[in-house]
Amino acid sequence: MVKLFGHSKVVHDVAKKRAKDYLRAEGELLAALIDVDLDRTYEKLRISHLTPYCVRVLRISEPIAETLVRVERKSHDVPELAKAVMNETISLSNAKVIASVITPQNKDEWLGKASLLPKSKLERVVAKSSGVETIPFSLSLPVEDHDDFKRAREVLMNMKSRVFSREE
């Protein structure tokens, strides 16, 4: 292993600490969103859904908000999913990947895979297990229809309890 000295070591140590803080904060934010959803705090602020609350009020980017909400919602059925993110056993991105296939019955299997596999490999394992093959295509929408499309996608994901790619 290469040893760092002087300024490079200091910079590296700061980056490692910030990464650790980030992962801890990710789990803490997920825990807070579980509470917000259970309390339906967003409705008290006249916001219809959790994702817009995350984007507008918490100022989280939309892709991250969608990931957090997806994992948060699945955690109602499988609380161990949120716990694994909170204790940093699995990453938030891997939690999102398995959210479409994890159930109370198979949670140990999927949490194990999510803790061991990199995201790209985990995505292939999830796709294979669901038997779904996709064909890439592109869709062009007028700018004014984009928000409606994203909202419809979010509603469909919640109804089907799985994540749909933009292509699907």
Coordinates of N, CA and C in Angstrom, one line a residue:
M1 N 0.8 -1.2 0.0 CA 0.0 0.0 0.0 C 0.9 1.2 0.0
V2 N 0.5 2.2 -0.7 CA 1.2 3.5 -0.8 C 1.0 4.3 0.4
K3 N 2.0 4.9 1.0 CA 1.9 5.8 2.1 C 1.9 7.2 1.6
L4 N 1.0 8.0 2.2 CA 1.0 9.4 1.9 C 1.6 10.2 3.0
F5 N 2.2 11.4 2.7 CA 2.9 12.2 3.6 C 2.5 13.6 3.5
G6 N 2.7 14.4 4.5 CA 2.5 15.9 4.4 C 1.1 16.3 4.0
H7 N 1.0 17.2 3.1 CA -0.2 17.8 2.7 C -1.2 16.7 2.1
S8 N -0.6 15.8 1.3 CA -1.4 14.8 0.6 C -2.1 13.9 1.7
K9 N -1.4 13.6 2.8 CA -2.0 12.8 3.8 C -3.2 13.5 4.5
V10 N -2.9 14.8 4.8 CA -4.0 15.6 5.4 C -5.2 15.7 4.5
V11 N -5.0 16.0 3.2 CA -6.1 16.1 2.3 C -6.9 14.7 2.2
H12 N -6.1 13.7 2.1 CA -6.7 12.3 2.1 C -7.5 12.0 3.3
D13 N -7.0 12.3 4.5 CA -7.7 12.1 5.8 C -9.0 12.9 5.8
V14 N -8.9 14.1 5.4 CA -10.2 15.0 5.4 C -11.2 14.3 4.5
A15 N -10.8 13.9 3.3 CA -11.7 13.3 2.3 C -12.3 12.0 2.9
K16 N -11.6 11.2 3.6 CA -12.1 10.0 4.2 C -13.1 10.3 5.3
K17 N -12.8 11.3 6.1 CA -13.7 11.7 7.2 C -15.0 12.2 6.6
R18 N -14.9 13.1 5.5 CA -16.1 13.6 4.9 C -17.0 12.5 4.3
A19 N -16.3 11.5 3.7 CA -17.1 10.4 3.1 C -17.8 9.6 4.2
K20 N -17.1 9.4 5.4 CA -17.8 8.7 6.5 C -19.0 9.5 7.0
D21 N -18.8 10.8 7.1 CA -19.9 11.7 7.6 C -21.0 11.6 6.6
Y22 N -20.7 11.6 5.3 CA -21.8 11.6 4.3 C -22.6 10.3 4.4
L23 N -21.9 9.2 4.5 CA -22.7 7.9 4.6 C -23.5 7.8 5.9
R24 N -23.0 8.4 7.0 CA -23.8 8.4 8.2 C -25.0 9.3 8.0
A25 N -24.8 10.5 7.4 CA -25.9 11.5 7.2 C -26.9 10.9 6.2
E26 N -26.5 10.1 5.3 CA -27.5 9.4 4.3 C -28.5 8.6 5.1
G27 N -27.9 7.8 6.0 CA -28.8 6.9 6.9 C -29.7 7.7 7.8
E28 N -29.1 8.8 8.4 CA -29.9 9.7 9.3 C -31.0 10.4 8.5
L29 N -30.7 10.8 7.3 CA -31.8 11.4 6.5 C -32.9 10.5 6.1
L30 N -32.5 9.2 5.8 CA -33.5 8.2 5.5 C -34.4 8.0 6.8
A31 N -33.8 7.9 7.9 CA -34.6 7.8 9.2 C -35.5 9.0 9.4
A32 N -35.1 10.2 9.1 CA -35.9 11.4 9.2 C -37.1 11.3 8.2
L33 N -36.8 10.9 7.0 CA -37.9 10.8 6.0 C -38.9 9.7 6.4
I34 N -38.5 8.7 7.0 CA -39.5 7.7 7.5 C -40.4 8.4 8.5
D35 N -39.9 9.2 9.4 CA -40.7 9.9 10.3 C -41.6 10.9 9.6
V36 N -41.1 11.6 8.7 CA -41.9 12.6 7.9 C -43.0 12.0 7.2
D37 N -42.7 10.8 6.6 CA -43.8 10.1 5.9 C -44.9 9.6 6.8
L38 N -44.5 9.0 7.9 CA -45.4 8.4 8.9 C -46.3 9.6 9.4
D39 N -45.7 10.7 9.7 CA -46.5 11.9 10.2 C -47.2 12.6 9.1
R40 N -46.8 12.3 7.8 CA -47.4 13.0 6.6 C -47.1 14.6 6.8
T41 N -46.0 14.9 7.3 CA -45.6 16.3 7.5 C -45.7 17.1 6.2
Y42 N -45.4 16.5 5.1 CA -45.4 17.2 3.8 C -46.8 17.7 3.5
E43 N -47.9 17.0 3.9 CA -49.2 17.4 3.6 C -49.6 18.6 4.5
K44 N -49.0 18.7 5.7 CA -49.2 19.8 6.6 C -48.6 21.1 6.0
L45 N -47.7 20.9 5.1 CA -47.1 22.0 4.4 C -47.7 22.3 3.0
R46 N -48.8 21.6 2.8 CA -49.6 21.7 1.5 C -48.8 21.2 0.3
I47 N -48.0 20.1 0.6 CA -47.3 19.4 -0.5 C -47.9 18.0 -0.6
S48 N -48.2 17.6 -1.8 CA -49.0 16.4 -1.9 C -48.2 15.1 -1.7
H49 N -46.9 15.1 -2.0 CA -46.2 13.9 -1.9 C -44.8 14.1 -1.3
L50 N -44.2 13.0 -0.9 CA -42.9 13.1 -0.2 C -41.8 13.6 -1.1
T51 N -41.7 13.1 -2.4 CA -40.6 13.5 -3.3 C -40.6 15.0 -3.5
P52 N -41.7 15.7 -3.8 CA -41.7 17.1 -3.9 C -41.3 17.8 -2.6
Y53 N -41.7 17.3 -1.5 CA -41.2 17.8 -0.2 C -39.7 17.8 -0.1
C54 N -39.1 16.6 -0.5 CA -37.6 16.5 -0.5 C -37.0 17.5 -1.4
V55 N -37.5 17.7 -2.6 CA -36.9 18.6 -3.5 C -37.2 20.1 -3.2
R56 N -38.4 20.4 -2.9 CA -38.7 21.9 -2.6 C -38.3 22.3 -1.3
V57 N -38.6 21.6 -0.2 CA -38.3 22.0 1.1 C -36.9 21.7 1.6
L58 N -36.5 20.4 1.4 CA -35.2 20.0 1.8 C -34.1 20.3 0.9
R59 N -34.5 20.7 -0.4 CA -33.6 21.1 -1.4 C -32.6 20.0 -1.8
I60 N -33.1 18.8 -1.8 CA -32.4 17.6 -2.3 C -32.6 17.5 -3.8
S61 N -31.6 17.1 -4.5 CA -31.7 16.9 -6.0 C -32.8 15.8 -6.2
E62 N -33.5 16.0 -7.4 CA -34.6 15.1 -7.7 C -34.2 13.6 -7.8
P63 N -33.0 13.3 -8.4 CA -32.7 11.9 -8.5 C -32.4 11.3 -7.1
I64 N -31.7 12.0 -6.2 CA -31.5 11.6 -4.8 C -32.8 11.5 -4.1
A65 N -33.7 12.4 -4.2 CA -35.0 12.4 -3.5 C -35.8 11.2 -4.0
E66 N -35.8 10.9 -5.3 CA -36.5 9.7 -5.7 C -35.9 8.4 -5.1
T67 N -34.6 8.3 -5.0 CA -33.9 7.2 -4.4 C -34.3 7.1 -3.0
L68 N -34.2 8.2 -2.2 CA -34.6 8.1 -0.8 C -36.0 7.7 -0.6
V69 N -36.9 8.3 -1.4 CA -38.3 8.0 -1.2 C -38.6 6.5 -1.6
R70 N -38.0 6.0 -2.6 CA -38.2 4.6 -3.0 C -37.8 3.7 -1.9
V71 N -36.6 3.9 -1.3 CA -36.1 3.1 -0.2 C -37.0 3.3 1.0
E72 N -37.3 4.5 1.3 CA -38.2 4.8 2.5 C -39.5 4.0 2.4
R73 N -40.1 4.1 1.2 CA -41.4 3.4 1.1 C -41.3 1.9 1.2
K74 N -40.3 1.3 0.6 CA -40.1 -0.1 0.7 C -39.8 -0.5 2.1
S75 N -39.2 0.4 2.9 CA -38.9 0.1 4.3 C -40.1 -0.1 5.2
H76 N -41.2 0.4 4.7 CA -42.5 0.1 5.5 C -42.7 -1.4 5.5
D77 N -42.5 -2.0 4.4 CA -42.7 -3.5 4.3 C -41.5 -4.3 4.8
V78 N -40.3 -3.8 4.6 CA -39.1 -4.4 5.0 C -38.2 -3.5 5.8
P79 N -38.5 -3.3 7.1 CA -37.8 -2.3 7.9 C -36.2 -2.6 7.9
E80 N -35.9 -3.8 7.7 CA -34.4 -4.1 7.7 C -33.7 -3.4 6.5
L81 N -34.4 -3.1 5.5 CA -33.8 -2.4 4.4 C -33.2 -1.0 4.9
A82 N -34.1 -0.2 5.5 CA -33.7 1.1 6.1 C -32.6 0.9 7.1
K83 N -32.7 -0.1 8.0 CA -31.7 -0.4 9.0 C -30.4 -0.6 8.4
A84 N -30.3 -1.4 7.3 CA -29.1 -1.7 6.6 C -28.4 -0.5 6.1
V85 N -29.2 0.5 5.6 CA -28.6 1.7 5.1 C -28.2 2.6 6.3
M86 N -29.0 2.6 7.3 CA -28.6 3.4 8.5 C -27.4 2.9 9.2
N87 N -27.2 1.6 9.2 CA -25.9 1.1 9.9 C -24.8 0.9 8.9
E88 N -25.0 1.4 7.7 CA -24.0 1.4 6.6 C -23.6 0.0 6.2
T89 N -24.5 -0.9 6.3 CA -24.2 -2.3 5.8 C -24.3 -2.3 4.3
I90 N -25.3 -1.5 3.8 CA -25.4 -1.4 2.3 C -25.6 0.1 2.0
S91 N -25.2 0.4 0.8 CA -25.3 1.8 0.3 C -26.8 2.1 -0.1
L92 N -27.1 3.4 -0.1 CA -28.4 3.8 -0.5 C -28.7 3.4 -1.9
S93 N -27.7 3.5 -2.8 CA -27.9 3.1 -4.2 C -28.2 1.6 -4.3
N94 N -27.5 0.8 -3.6 CA -27.8 -0.6 -3.6 C -29.1 -0.9 -3.0
A95 N -29.5 -0.2 -2.0 CA -30.9 -0.4 -1.4 C -32.0 -0.1 -2.5
K96 N -31.7 1.0 -3.3 CA -32.7 1.3 -4.3 C -32.8 0.1 -5.3
V97 N -31.6 -0.4 -5.7 CA -31.6 -1.5 -6.7 C -32.4 -2.7 -6.2
I98 N -32.3 -3.1 -4.9 CA -33.0 -4.3 -4.5 C -34.4 -4.0 -4.0
A99 N -34.8 -2.7 -4.0 CA -36.2 -2.4 -3.5 C -37.2 -3.0 -4.3
S100 N -37.0 -3.3 -5.6 CA -38.0 -3.9 -6.5 C -38.2 -5.4 -6.2
V101 N -37.2 -6.0 -5.5 CA -37.3 -7.5 -5.4 C -37.3 -8.0 -3.9
I102 N -36.9 -7.1 -3.0 CA -36.8 -7.5 -1.6 C -38.2 -7.6 -1.0
T103 N -38.4 -8.7 -0.2 CA -39.7 -8.9 0.5 C -39.3 -9.3 1.9
P104 N -40.3 -9.4 2.8 CA -40.0 -9.9 4.2 C -39.5 -11.3 4.1
Q105 N -39.9 -12.1 3.2 CA -39.5 -13.5 3.1 C -38.1 -13.7 2.5
N106 N -37.6 -12.8 1.6 CA -36.3 -13.0 1.0 C -35.3 -11.9 1.4
K107 N -35.6 -11.2 2.5 CA -34.8 -10.0 2.9 C -33.3 -10.4 3.2
D108 N -33.1 -11.5 3.8 CA -31.7 -11.9 4.2 C -30.9 -12.2 2.9
E109 N -31.5 -12.8 1.9 CA -30.8 -13.1 0.7 C -30.4 -11.8 0.0
W110 N -31.4 -10.9 -0.2 CA -31.1 -9.6 -0.9 C -30.2 -8.7 -0.2
L111 N -30.4 -8.6 1.1 CA -29.5 -7.7 1.9 C -28.1 -8.2 1.9
G112 N -27.9 -9.5 1.9 CA -26.6 -10.1 1.7 C -25.9 -9.8 0.4
K113 N -26.7 -10.0 -0.7 CA -26.2 -9.6 -2.0 C -25.9 -8.1 -2.1
A114 N -26.7 -7.3 -1.6 CA -26.5 -5.8 -1.6 C -25.3 -5.4 -0.9
S115 N -24.9 -6.2 0.2 CA -23.8 -5.8 1.0 C -22.5 -6.3 0.3
L116 N -22.6 -7.3 -0.6 CA -21.4 -7.8 -1.1 C -21.1 -7.4 -2.6
L117 N -22.1 -7.2 -3.4 CA -22.0 -6.9 -4.8 C -21.9 -5.4 -5.1
P118 N -21.0 -5.1 -6.1 CA -21.1 -3.7 -6.6 C -22.4 -3.5 -7.3
K119 N -22.8 -2.2 -7.4 CA -24.1 -1.9 -8.0 C -24.4 -2.5 -9.3
S120 N -23.4 -2.4 -10.2 CA -23.6 -2.9 -11.6 C -23.9 -4.4 -11.6
K121 N -23.2 -5.1 -10.8 CA -23.4 -6.6 -10.8 C -24.8 -6.9 -10.1
L122 N -25.1 -6.1 -9.0 CA -26.4 -6.3 -8.3 C -27.5 -6.0 -9.3
E123 N -27.4 -5.0 -10.1 CA -28.5 -4.7 -11.1 C -28.7 -5.9 -12.0
R124 N -27.7 -6.5 -12.5 CA -27.8 -7.7 -13.3 C -28.5 -8.8 -12.6
V125 N -28.1 -9.0 -11.4 CA -28.7 -10.1 -10.6 C -30.2 -9.9 -10.3
V126 N -30.5 -8.6 -10.0 CA -32.0 -8.3 -9.8 C -32.7 -8.4 -11.1
A127 N -32.2 -8.0 -12.2 CA -32.9 -8.1 -13.5 C -33.1 -9.6 -13.9
K128 N -32.1 -10.4 -13.7 CA -32.2 -11.8 -13.9 C -33.2 -12.5 -13.1
S129 N -33.3 -12.1 -11.8 CA -34.2 -12.7 -10.9 C -35.7 -12.4 -11.2
S130 N -35.9 -11.2 -11.8 CA -37.2 -10.8 -12.1 C -37.7 -11.2 -13.5
G131 N -36.7 -11.7 -14.3 CA -37.0 -12.2 -15.6 C -37.4 -11.1 -16.6
V132 N -37.1 -9.9 -16.3 CA -37.5 -8.8 -17.1 C -36.3 -8.4 -18.0
E133 N -36.5 -8.3 -19.3 CA -35.5 -7.8 -20.2 C -36.0 -6.6 -20.8
T134 N -35.2 -5.6 -20.9 CA -35.7 -4.3 -21.5 C -35.0 -4.1 -22.8
I135 N -35.6 -3.3 -23.6 CA -35.1 -2.9 -24.9 C -34.9 -1.4 -24.8
P136 N -33.7 -0.9 -25.1 CA -33.4 0.5 -25.0 C -34.2 1.3 -26.0
F137 N -34.7 2.4 -25.6 CA -35.4 3.4 -26.6 C -35.3 4.7 -26.0
S138 N -35.6 5.7 -26.8 CA -35.6 7.1 -26.3 C -36.9 7.8 -26.5
L139 N -37.2 8.7 -25.6 CA -38.5 9.4 -25.6 C -38.3 10.8 -25.5
S140 N -38.8 11.6 -26.4 CA -38.6 13.1 -26.4 C -40.0 13.6 -26.0
L141 N -40.0 14.5 -24.9 CA -41.2 15.1 -24.5 C -41.0 16.6 -24.5
P142 N -42.1 17.3 -24.7 CA -42.0 18.8 -24.6 C -41.7 19.1 -23.1
V143 N -41.0 20.2 -22.9 CA -40.5 20.5 -21.6 C -41.7 20.6 -20.6
E144 N -42.8 21.2 -21.1 CA -44.0 21.3 -20.2 C -44.6 20.0 -19.7
D145 N -44.4 18.9 -20.5 CA -44.9 17.6 -20.1 C -44.0 16.8 -19.2
H146 N -42.7 17.3 -19.0 CA -41.7 16.5 -18.3 C -42.1 16.3 -16.9
D147 N -42.6 17.3 -16.2 CA -43.0 17.1 -14.8 C -44.2 16.1 -14.6
D148 N -45.1 16.2 -15.6 CA -46.2 15.2 -15.5 C -45.7 13.8 -15.7
F149 N -44.8 13.6 -16.6 CA -44.2 12.3 -16.9 C -43.5 11.8 -15.7
K150 N -42.7 12.6 -15.0 CA -42.0 12.2 -13.8 C -43.0 11.8 -12.7
R151 N -44.0 12.6 -12.5 CA -45.0 12.3 -11.5 C -45.7 11.0 -11.8
A152 N -46.1 10.7 -13.1 CA -46.8 9.5 -13.4 C -45.8 8.3 -13.2
R153 N -44.6 8.5 -13.4 CA -43.6 7.4 -13.2 C -43.5 7.1 -11.7
E154 N -43.5 8.2 -10.9 CA -43.4 8.0 -9.4 C -44.7 7.3 -8.9
V155 N -45.8 7.6 -9.4 CA -47.1 7.0 -9.0 C -47.1 5.5 -9.4
L156 N -46.6 5.2 -10.6 CA -46.6 3.8 -11.1 C -45.6 3.0 -10.2
M157 N -44.4 3.6 -9.9 CA -43.5 2.9 -9.0 C -44.1 2.5 -7.7
N158 N -44.8 3.5 -7.1 CA -45.4 3.2 -5.8 C -46.5 2.2 -5.9
M159 N -47.3 2.2 -7.0 CA -48.4 1.2 -7.2 C -47.8 -0.2 -7.4
K160 N -46.7 -0.3 -8.2 CA -46.2 -1.6 -8.5 C -45.1 -2.0 -7.5
S161 N -44.7 -1.2 -6.6 CA -43.7 -1.5 -5.6 C -42.4 -1.9 -6.2
R162 N -42.0 -1.2 -7.3 CA -40.7 -1.5 -7.9 C -40.3 -0.2 -8.6
V163 N -39.0 -0.2 -8.9 CA -38.4 1.0 -9.6 C -38.5 0.7 -11.1
F164 N -38.9 1.7 -11.8 CA -39.0 1.7 -13.3 C -37.9 2.6 -13.8
S165 N -37.1 2.2 -14.7 CA -36.1 3.1 -15.4 C -36.9 4.1 -16.2
R166 N -36.2 5.1 -16.6 CA -36.9 6.1 -17.5 C -37.3 5.5 -18.8
E167 N -36.6 4.5 -19.2 CA -37.0 3.8 -20.5 C -38.2 3.0 -20.4
E168 N -38.4 2.4 -19.2 CA -39.7 1.6 -19.0 C -40.9 2.4 -18.9

